[in-house]
Amino acid sequence: MADLAAVKRALAAQRIETPSWAFGNSGTRFKVFAQAGVPRNPQEKIADAATVHRFTGVAPTVALHIPWDKVDDYAELRSYAESLGVGIGAVNTNVFQDDAYKLGSVTNPDAGVRRKATDHLLEAIAIMDATGSRDLKLWFADGINYPGQDDLRNRQDRLAAALRETYDRLGADQRILLEYKLFEPAFYATDVPDWGTSYAHCIELGEKATVCIDTGHHAPGTNIEFIVAFLLRQNKLGAFDFNSRFYADDDLMAGAADPFQLFRIMYEIVRGGALDPAYGINFMLDQCHNIETKIPAIIRSVMNIQEATAKALLVDRDALSRAQNDGDVLEANAVLMDAYNTDVRPLLAEVRADAGLDPNPVAAYRRSGYQERIVQDRVGGQQAGWGA
Ligand code: RM4
Ligand code: MN
């Protein structure tokens, strides 16, 4: 049996980072449905992130996306966040929305465009210096649509050069998280399409470069927990972008589409001793709430990750290794499924009560009046969004 007190301690210590962009308007390429009360600036996004933390107790940092969260004074933004009880987490770069990037950013055949893109990555590190952020998250939309459009190998060389220059600019406690994505917006070949490509570049760069797994960025049927186990063994897993997918990069609430997959991922994290924040993995959300109310959807996502984690922590690891070593296939599977099939909601309610929180964060948020207040207050101005 798992030690319940230890399970509760691990759950209380768990940390999940929220994404500033998830509080803004988003949509598909067909339509963005604007919502009332959505933030108009980075400060309002941070206020919403602080609200998620206030009700969950486990989301004390918020990731920025530049230039969406551009401000004149990042030290001031940091103080503002801290005054609301949260810190600024990863800084995400954006080299996918400028006209110049039509044929790629750091892999573009034009050296001038590559310079512009790399300068943006360096600018993001300067922002991290001011915000006190550890993580620079890089995702490249780069790729090509047609065979022969550009030279696949040259593009890897250009990518490596930009990554090297960026890596060399990192401070002692800063690191690169290199994200990958199978396809979209490029349809024939993406320059960082999978974890192997990201891993190889991270190895080439050095120990301050690690892989970021976005759970929505794989081909259907990919065994993500295998990737987790493999990268943990190599000390190269740096972060997650959690979300759910049914088809492609759907960006739905984490744990909504496949809670069993989330459990299997979190089991590998627990198995690898990587849940403790001191291990250094940044467990982030990367979602878009196109039709549902954003703040409670993010609270729900945090809770879904907590539930998957609680189940992973409840796995009877001794019984599991016994069954595995005995070659008892059915028993080993049963041990894992026993944990998965446990209703952990009462346990999490206790953990929250122990921390002085409402056991039901979504209901508490709904009762708090925060949603009504932002709907009333945030009138006029330009609502934040990623401009689909
Ligand atoms: C990308 C990728 C990045 C995120 C953007 C908004 O698909 O997942 O992590 O920064 O979307
Ligand atoms: Mn992502």
PDB file of N, CA, C and O in Angstrom, residues 256-316:
ATOM      1  N   ALA A 256      -9.148  16.037 -20.132  1.00  0.00           N
ATOM      2  CA  ALA A 256     -10.543  15.947 -20.561  1.00  0.00           C
ATOM      3  C   ALA A 256     -10.741  14.812 -21.562  1.00  0.00           C
ATOM      4  O   ALA A 256     -11.692  14.034 -21.466  1.00  0.00           O
ATOM      5  N   ALA A 257      -9.832  14.706 -22.518  1.00  0.00           N
ATOM      6  CA  ALA A 257     -10.025  13.721 -23.582  1.00  0.00           C
ATOM      7  C   ALA A 257      -9.618  12.323 -23.130  1.00  0.00           C
ATOM      8  O   ALA A 257     -10.295  11.343 -23.442  1.00  0.00           O
ATOM      9  N   ASP A 258      -8.506  12.239 -22.416  1.00  0.00           N
ATOM     10  CA  ASP A 258      -7.983  10.918 -22.078  1.00  0.00           C
ATOM     11  C   ASP A 258      -7.335  10.923 -20.689  1.00  0.00           C
ATOM     12  O   ASP A 258      -6.111  10.982 -20.570  1.00  0.00           O
ATOM     13  N   PRO A 259      -8.174  10.885 -19.648  1.00  0.00           N
ATOM     14  CA  PRO A 259      -7.607  10.917 -18.292  1.00  0.00           C
ATOM     15  C   PRO A 259      -6.704   9.721 -18.007  1.00  0.00           C
ATOM     16  O   PRO A 259      -5.783   9.818 -17.192  1.00  0.00           O
ATOM     17  N   PHE A 260      -6.926   8.619 -18.699  1.00  0.00           N
ATOM     18  CA  PHE A 260      -6.087   7.430 -18.482  1.00  0.00           C
ATOM     19  C   PHE A 260      -4.660   7.689 -19.002  1.00  0.00           C
ATOM     20  O   PHE A 260      -3.676   7.317 -18.357  1.00  0.00           O
ATOM     21  N   GLN A 261      -4.577   8.367 -20.139  1.00  0.00           N
ATOM     22  CA  GLN A 261      -3.244   8.710 -20.656  1.00  0.00           C
ATOM     23  C   GLN A 261      -2.515   9.650 -19.689  1.00  0.00           C
ATOM     24  O   GLN A 261      -1.318   9.486 -19.422  1.00  0.00           O
ATOM     25  N   LEU A 262      -3.257  10.612 -19.146  1.00  0.00           N
ATOM     26  CA  LEU A 262      -2.643  11.548 -18.204  1.00  0.00           C
ATOM     27  C   LEU A 262      -2.135  10.789 -16.968  1.00  0.00           C
ATOM     28  O   LEU A 262      -1.048  11.076 -16.450  1.00  0.00           O
ATOM     29  N   PHE A 263      -2.912   9.832 -16.513  1.00  0.00           N
ATOM     30  CA  PHE A 263      -2.478   8.988 -15.389  1.00  0.00           C
ATOM     31  C   PHE A 263      -1.202   8.229 -15.745  1.00  0.00           C
ATOM     32  O   PHE A 263      -0.255   8.161 -14.961  1.00  0.00           O
ATOM     33  N   ARG A 264      -1.152   7.669 -16.930  1.00  0.00           N
ATOM     34  CA  ARG A 264       0.040   6.886 -17.332  1.00  0.00           C
ATOM     35  C   ARG A 264       1.273   7.781 -17.409  1.00  0.00           C
ATOM     36  O   ARG A 264       2.372   7.384 -17.037  1.00  0.00           O
ATOM     37  N   ILE A 265       1.067   9.008 -17.874  1.00  0.00           N
ATOM     38  CA  ILE A 265       2.180   9.966 -17.914  1.00  0.00           C
ATOM     39  C   ILE A 265       2.633  10.298 -16.489  1.00  0.00           C
ATOM     40  O   ILE A 265       3.828  10.266 -16.172  1.00  0.00           O
ATOM     41  N   MET A 266       1.660  10.590 -15.627  1.00  0.00           N
ATOM     42  CA  MET A 266       2.023  10.980 -14.263  1.00  0.00           C
ATOM     43  C   MET A 266       2.620   9.806 -13.491  1.00  0.00           C
ATOM     44  O   MET A 266       3.432   9.999 -12.594  1.00  0.00           O
ATOM     45  N   TYR A 267       2.226   8.602 -13.857  1.00  0.00           N
ATOM     46  CA  TYR A 267       2.847   7.451 -13.204  1.00  0.00           C
ATOM     47  C   TYR A 267       4.345   7.401 -13.525  1.00  0.00           C
ATOM     48  O   TYR A 267       5.176   7.167 -12.637  1.00  0.00           O
ATOM     49  N   GLU A 268       4.706   7.659 -14.779  1.00  0.00           N
ATOM     50  CA  GLU A 268       6.136   7.654 -15.138  1.00  0.00           C
ATOM     51  C   GLU A 268       6.887   8.778 -14.417  1.00  0.00           C
ATOM     52  O   GLU A 268       8.058   8.614 -14.065  1.00  0.00           O
ATOM     53  N   ILE A 269       6.195   9.894 -14.215  1.00  0.00           N
ATOM     54  CA  ILE A 269       6.807  11.000 -13.468  1.00  0.00           C
ATOM     55  C   ILE A 269       7.077  10.574 -12.030  1.00  0.00           C
ATOM     56  O   ILE A 269       8.175  10.771 -11.484  1.00  0.00           O
ATOM     57  N   VAL A 270       6.074   9.966 -11.410  1.00  0.00           N
ATOM     58  CA  VAL A 270       6.230   9.503 -10.030  1.00  0.00           C
ATOM     59  C   VAL A 270       7.308   8.419  -9.968  1.00  0.00           C
ATOM     60  O   VAL A 270       8.215   8.455  -9.134  1.00  0.00           O
ATOM     61  N   ARG A 271       7.228   7.477 -10.878  1.00  0.00           N
ATOM     62  CA  ARG A 271       8.200   6.379 -10.970  1.00  0.00           C
ATOM     63  C   ARG A 271       9.631   6.913 -11.130  1.00  0.00           C
ATOM     64  O   ARG A 271      10.583   6.384 -10.575  1.00  0.00           O
ATOM     65  N   GLY A 272       9.772   8.030 -11.861  1.00  0.00           N
ATOM     66  CA  GLY A 272      11.080   8.615 -12.115  1.00  0.00           C
ATOM     67  C   GLY A 272      11.515   9.599 -11.024  1.00  0.00           C
ATOM     68  O   GLY A 272      12.555  10.239 -11.154  1.00  0.00           O
ATOM     69  N   GLY A 273      10.712   9.735  -9.973  1.00  0.00           N
ATOM     70  CA  GLY A 273      11.067  10.652  -8.883  1.00  0.00           C
ATOM     71  C   GLY A 273      11.065  12.111  -9.316  1.00  0.00           C
ATOM     72  O   GLY A 273      11.788  12.937  -8.766  1.00  0.00           O
ATOM     73  N   ALA A 274      10.239  12.434 -10.311  1.00  0.00           N
ATOM     74  CA  ALA A 274      10.334  13.747 -10.937  1.00  0.00           C
ATOM     75  C   ALA A 274       9.161  14.677 -10.608  1.00  0.00           C
ATOM     76  O   ALA A 274       9.020  15.737 -11.216  1.00  0.00           O
ATOM     77  N   LEU A 275       8.333  14.289  -9.648  1.00  0.00           N
ATOM     78  CA  LEU A 275       7.178  15.134  -9.319  1.00  0.00           C
ATOM     79  C   LEU A 275       7.583  16.330  -8.450  1.00  0.00           C
ATOM     80  O   LEU A 275       7.057  17.430  -8.595  1.00  0.00           O
ATOM     81  N   ASP A 276       8.515  16.091  -7.557  1.00  0.00           N
ATOM     82  CA  ASP A 276       8.976  17.123  -6.633  1.00  0.00           C
ATOM     83  C   ASP A 276       9.482  18.335  -7.435  1.00  0.00           C
ATOM     84  O   ASP A 276      10.316  18.180  -8.330  1.00  0.00           O
ATOM     85  N   PRO A 277       8.988  19.546  -7.114  1.00  0.00           N
ATOM     86  CA  PRO A 277       9.441  20.732  -7.850  1.00  0.00           C
ATOM     87  C   PRO A 277      10.970  20.847  -7.875  1.00  0.00           C
ATOM     88  O   PRO A 277      11.536  21.377  -8.843  1.00  0.00           O
ATOM     89  N   ALA A 278      11.631  20.338  -6.856  1.00  0.00           N
ATOM     90  CA  ALA A 278      13.101  20.434  -6.806  1.00  0.00           C
ATOM     91  C   ALA A 278      13.755  19.664  -7.954  1.00  0.00           C
ATOM     92  O   ALA A 278      14.885  19.957  -8.344  1.00  0.00           O
ATOM     93  N   TYR A 279      13.062  18.701  -8.527  1.00  0.00           N
ATOM     94  CA  TYR A 279      13.618  17.943  -9.643  1.00  0.00           C
ATOM     95  C   TYR A 279      13.802  18.845 -10.875  1.00  0.00           C
ATOM     96  O   TYR A 279      14.703  18.625 -11.685  1.00  0.00           O
ATOM     97  N   GLY A 280      12.924  19.839 -10.978  1.00  0.00           N
ATOM     98  CA  GLY A 280      13.137  20.836 -12.038  1.00  0.00           C
ATOM     99  C   GLY A 280      12.226  20.733 -13.248  1.00  0.00           C
ATOM    100  O   GLY A 280      12.395  21.476 -14.213  1.00  0.00           O
ATOM    101  N   ILE A 281      11.270  19.838 -13.241  1.00  0.00           N
ATOM    102  CA  ILE A 281      10.353  19.805 -14.389  1.00  0.00           C
ATOM    103  C   ILE A 281       9.295  20.894 -14.228  1.00  0.00           C
ATOM    104  O   ILE A 281       8.727  21.071 -13.152  1.00  0.00           O
ATOM    105  N   ASN A 282       9.084  21.641 -15.302  1.00  0.00           N
ATOM    106  CA  ASN A 282       8.051  22.668 -15.289  1.00  0.00           C
ATOM    107  C   ASN A 282       6.765  22.071 -15.883  1.00  0.00           C
ATOM    108  O   ASN A 282       6.691  21.816 -17.077  1.00  0.00           O
ATOM    109  N   PHE A 283       5.790  21.850 -15.024  1.00  0.00           N
ATOM    110  CA  PHE A 283       4.507  21.267 -15.455  1.00  0.00           C
ATOM    111  C   PHE A 283       3.568  22.403 -15.846  1.00  0.00           C
ATOM    112  O   PHE A 283       2.907  22.987 -14.987  1.00  0.00           O
ATOM    113  N   MET A 284       3.559  22.697 -17.125  1.00  0.00           N
ATOM    114  CA  MET A 284       2.764  23.838 -17.588  1.00  0.00           C
ATOM    115  C   MET A 284       1.499  23.369 -18.290  1.00  0.00           C
ATOM    116  O   MET A 284       1.416  22.248 -18.787  1.00  0.00           O
ATOM    117  N   LEU A 285       0.539  24.268 -18.352  1.00  0.00           N
ATOM    118  CA  LEU A 285      -0.625  24.063 -19.207  1.00  0.00           C
ATOM    119  C   LEU A 285      -0.388  24.869 -20.483  1.00  0.00           C
ATOM    120  O   LEU A 285       0.266  25.913 -20.446  1.00  0.00           O
ATOM    121  N   ASP A 286      -0.888  24.370 -21.602  1.00  0.00           N
ATOM    122  CA  ASP A 286      -0.878  25.150 -22.851  1.00  0.00           C
ATOM    123  C   ASP A 286      -2.207  24.859 -23.535  1.00  0.00           C
ATOM    124  O   ASP A 286      -2.331  23.884 -24.264  1.00  0.00           O
ATOM    125  N   GLN A 287      -3.168  25.695 -23.248  1.00  0.00           N
ATOM    126  CA  GLN A 287      -4.531  25.384 -23.687  1.00  0.00           C
ATOM    127  C   GLN A 287      -5.195  26.601 -24.306  1.00  0.00           C
ATOM    128  O   GLN A 287      -4.756  27.719 -24.136  1.00  0.00           O
ATOM    129  N   CYS A 288      -6.292  26.349 -24.995  1.00  0.00           N
ATOM    130  CA  CYS A 288      -7.128  27.414 -25.530  1.00  0.00           C
ATOM    131  C   CYS A 288      -8.569  27.092 -25.160  1.00  0.00           C
ATOM    132  O   CYS A 288      -9.065  26.008 -25.486  1.00  0.00           O
ATOM    133  N   HIS A 289      -9.205  28.011 -24.474  1.00  0.00           N
ATOM    134  CA  HIS A 289     -10.598  27.775 -24.073  1.00  0.00           C
ATOM    135  C   HIS A 289     -11.496  28.561 -25.020  1.00  0.00           C
ATOM    136  O   HIS A 289     -11.847  29.702 -24.763  1.00  0.00           O
ATOM    137  N   ASN A 290     -11.832  27.908 -26.121  1.00  0.00           N
ATOM    138  CA  ASN A 290     -12.527  28.610 -27.200  1.00  0.00           C
ATOM    139  C   ASN A 290     -13.997  28.847 -26.902  1.00  0.00           C
ATOM    140  O   ASN A 290     -14.575  29.842 -27.327  1.00  0.00           O
ATOM    141  N   ILE A 291     -14.641  27.904 -26.208  1.00  0.00           N
ATOM    142  CA  ILE A 291     -16.092  28.033 -26.007  1.00  0.00           C
ATOM    143  C   ILE A 291     -16.482  28.008 -24.536  1.00  0.00           C
ATOM    144  O   ILE A 291     -17.582  28.414 -24.175  1.00  0.00           O
ATOM    145  N   GLU A 292     -15.597  27.526 -23.669  1.00  0.00           N
ATOM    146  CA  GLU A 292     -15.922  27.464 -22.247  1.00  0.00           C
ATOM    147  C   GLU A 292     -15.316  28.659 -21.510  1.00  0.00           C
ATOM    148  O   GLU A 292     -14.366  29.269 -21.999  1.00  0.00           O
ATOM    149  N   THR A 293     -15.861  28.964 -20.327  1.00  0.00           N
ATOM    150  CA  THR A 293     -15.346  30.084 -19.534  1.00  0.00           C
ATOM    151  C   THR A 293     -13.934  29.753 -19.071  1.00  0.00           C
ATOM    152  O   THR A 293     -13.664  28.651 -18.576  1.00  0.00           O
ATOM    153  N   LYS A 294     -13.045  30.714 -19.246  1.00  0.00           N
ATOM    154  CA  LYS A 294     -11.621  30.397 -19.173  1.00  0.00           C
ATOM    155  C   LYS A 294     -11.111  30.053 -17.772  1.00  0.00           C
ATOM    156  O   LYS A 294     -10.441  29.029 -17.581  1.00  0.00           O
ATOM    157  N   ILE A 295     -11.399  30.910 -16.796  1.00  0.00           N
ATOM    158  CA  ILE A 295     -10.791  30.688 -15.470  1.00  0.00           C
ATOM    159  C   ILE A 295     -11.243  29.350 -14.859  1.00  0.00           C
ATOM    160  O   ILE A 295     -10.404  28.545 -14.445  1.00  0.00           O
ATOM    161  N   PRO A 296     -12.553  29.053 -14.825  1.00  0.00           N
ATOM    162  CA  PRO A 296     -12.923  27.739 -14.272  1.00  0.00           C
ATOM    163  C   PRO A 296     -12.406  26.577 -15.108  1.00  0.00           C
ATOM    164  O   PRO A 296     -12.151  25.479 -14.574  1.00  0.00           O
ATOM    165  N   ALA A 297     -12.213  26.803 -16.421  1.00  0.00           N
ATOM    166  CA  ALA A 297     -11.659  25.723 -17.259  1.00  0.00           C
ATOM    167  C   ALA A 297     -10.207  25.444 -16.875  1.00  0.00           C
ATOM    168  O   ALA A 297      -9.747  24.295 -16.906  1.00  0.00           O
ATOM    169  N   ILE A 298      -9.505  26.494 -16.531  1.00  0.00           N
ATOM    170  CA  ILE A 298      -8.103  26.302 -16.122  1.00  0.00           C
ATOM    171  C   ILE A 298      -8.053  25.660 -14.739  1.00  0.00           C
ATOM    172  O   ILE A 298      -7.240  24.767 -14.480  1.00  0.00           O
ATOM    173  N   ILE A 299      -8.969  26.082 -13.866  1.00  0.00           N
ATOM    174  CA  ILE A 299      -9.047  25.440 -12.547  1.00  0.00           C
ATOM    175  C   ILE A 299      -9.343  23.945 -12.735  1.00  0.00           C
ATOM    176  O   ILE A 299      -8.723  23.073 -12.103  1.00  0.00           O
ATOM    177  N   ARG A 300     -10.271  23.639 -13.612  1.00  0.00           N
ATOM    178  CA  ARG A 300     -10.629  22.239 -13.883  1.00  0.00           C
ATOM    179  C   ARG A 300      -9.423  21.459 -14.407  1.00  0.00           C
ATOM    180  O   ARG A 300      -9.177  20.322 -14.002  1.00  0.00           O
ATOM    181  N   SER A 301      -8.649  22.074 -15.280  1.00  0.00           N
ATOM    182  CA  SER A 301      -7.470  21.398 -15.829  1.00  0.00           C
ATOM    183  C   SER A 301      -6.459  21.092 -14.725  1.00  0.00           C
ATOM    184  O   SER A 301      -5.871  20.007 -14.687  1.00  0.00           O
ATOM    185  N   VAL A 302      -6.255  22.066 -13.847  1.00  0.00           N
ATOM    186  CA  VAL A 302      -5.335  21.857 -12.716  1.00  0.00           C
ATOM    187  C   VAL A 302      -5.838  20.681 -11.884  1.00  0.00           C
ATOM    188  O   VAL A 302      -5.068  19.783 -11.505  1.00  0.00           O
ATOM    189  N   MET A 303      -7.141  20.658 -11.634  1.00  0.00           N
ATOM    190  CA  MET A 303      -7.718  19.563 -10.823  1.00  0.00           C
ATOM    191  C   MET A 303      -7.557  18.219 -11.528  1.00  0.00           C
ATOM    192  O   MET A 303      -7.301  17.190 -10.876  1.00  0.00           O
ATOM    193  N   ASN A 304      -7.726  18.213 -12.852  1.00  0.00           N
ATOM    194  CA  ASN A 304      -7.569  16.957 -13.596  1.00  0.00           C
ATOM    195  C   ASN A 304      -6.142  16.420 -13.464  1.00  0.00           C
ATOM    196  O   ASN A 304      -5.929  15.205 -13.333  1.00  0.00           O
ATOM    197  N   ILE A 305      -5.180  17.333 -13.516  1.00  0.00           N
ATOM    198  CA  ILE A 305      -3.779  16.896 -13.357  1.00  0.00           C
ATOM    199  C   ILE A 305      -3.557  16.404 -11.929  1.00  0.00           C
ATOM    200  O   ILE A 305      -2.882  15.388 -11.701  1.00  0.00           O
ATOM    201  N   GLN A 306      -4.148  17.091 -10.964  1.00  0.00           N
ATOM    202  CA  GLN A 306      -4.024  16.634  -9.573  1.00  0.00           C
ATOM    203  C   GLN A 306      -4.618  15.231  -9.395  1.00  0.00           C
ATOM    204  O   GLN A 306      -4.050  14.393  -8.695  1.00  0.00           O
ATOM    205  N   GLU A 307      -5.751  14.990 -10.038  1.00  0.00           N
ATOM    206  CA  GLU A 307      -6.388  13.668  -9.892  1.00  0.00           C
ATOM    207  C   GLU A 307      -5.526  12.577 -10.514  1.00  0.00           C
ATOM    208  O   GLU A 307      -5.328  11.503  -9.925  1.00  0.00           O
ATOM    209  N   ALA A 308      -4.984  12.860 -11.700  1.00  0.00           N
ATOM    210  CA  ALA A 308      -4.111  11.872 -12.353  1.00  0.00           C
ATOM    211  C   ALA A 308      -2.883  11.615 -11.488  1.00  0.00           C
ATOM    212  O   ALA A 308      -2.414  10.471 -11.349  1.00  0.00           O
ATOM    213  N   THR A 309      -2.376  12.675 -10.881  1.00  0.00           N
ATOM    214  CA  THR A 309      -1.182  12.547 -10.042  1.00  0.00           C
ATOM    215  C   THR A 309      -1.488  11.737  -8.785  1.00  0.00           C
ATOM    216  O   THR A 309      -0.698  10.870  -8.379  1.00  0.00           O
ATOM    217  N   ALA A 310      -2.628  12.029  -8.166  1.00  0.00           N
ATOM    218  CA  ALA A 310      -3.000  11.299  -6.953  1.00  0.00           C
ATOM    219  C   ALA A 310      -3.100   9.803  -7.249  1.00  0.00           C
ATOM    220  O   ALA A 310      -2.592   8.960  -6.489  1.00  0.00           O
ATOM    221  N   LYS A 311      -3.710   9.470  -8.370  1.00  0.00           N
ATOM    222  CA  LYS A 311      -3.834   8.052  -8.745  1.00  0.00           C
ATOM    223  C   LYS A 311      -2.451   7.443  -8.982  1.00  0.00           C
ATOM    224  O   LYS A 311      -2.184   6.303  -8.585  1.00  0.00           O
ATOM    225  N   ALA A 312      -1.581   8.205  -9.631  1.00  0.00           N
ATOM    226  CA  ALA A 312      -0.224   7.705  -9.899  1.00  0.00           C
ATOM    227  C   ALA A 312       0.511   7.459  -8.590  1.00  0.00           C
ATOM    228  O   ALA A 312       1.252   6.476  -8.445  1.00  0.00           O
ATOM    229  N   LEU A 313       0.301   8.359  -7.628  1.00  0.00           N
ATOM    230  CA  LEU A 313       0.970   8.208  -6.331  1.00  0.00           C
ATOM    231  C   LEU A 313       0.427   7.016  -5.547  1.00  0.00           C
ATOM    232  O   LEU A 313       1.097   6.479  -4.670  1.00  0.00           O
ATOM    233  N   LEU A 314      -0.818   6.639  -5.854  1.00  0.00           N
ATOM    234  CA  LEU A 314      -1.446   5.534  -5.116  1.00  0.00           C
ATOM    235  C   LEU A 314      -1.046   4.160  -5.647  1.00  0.00           C
ATOM    236  O   LEU A 314      -1.393   3.139  -5.047  1.00  0.00           O
ATOM    237  N   VAL A 315      -0.347   4.118  -6.760  1.00  0.00           N
ATOM    238  CA  VAL A 315       0.070   2.808  -7.290  1.00  0.00           C
ATOM    239  C   VAL A 315       0.913   2.098  -6.230  1.00  0.00           C
ATOM    240  O   VAL A 315       1.843   2.680  -5.671  1.00  0.00           O
ATOM    241  N   ASP A 316       0.568   0.860  -5.957  1.00  0.00           N
ATOM    242  CA  ASP A 316       1.316   0.055  -4.987  1.00  0.00           C
ATOM    243  C   ASP A 316       2.583  -0.432  -5.698  1.00  0.00           C
ATOM    244  O   ASP A 316       2.586  -1.467  -6.367  1.00  0.00           O
TER     245      ASP A 316
END
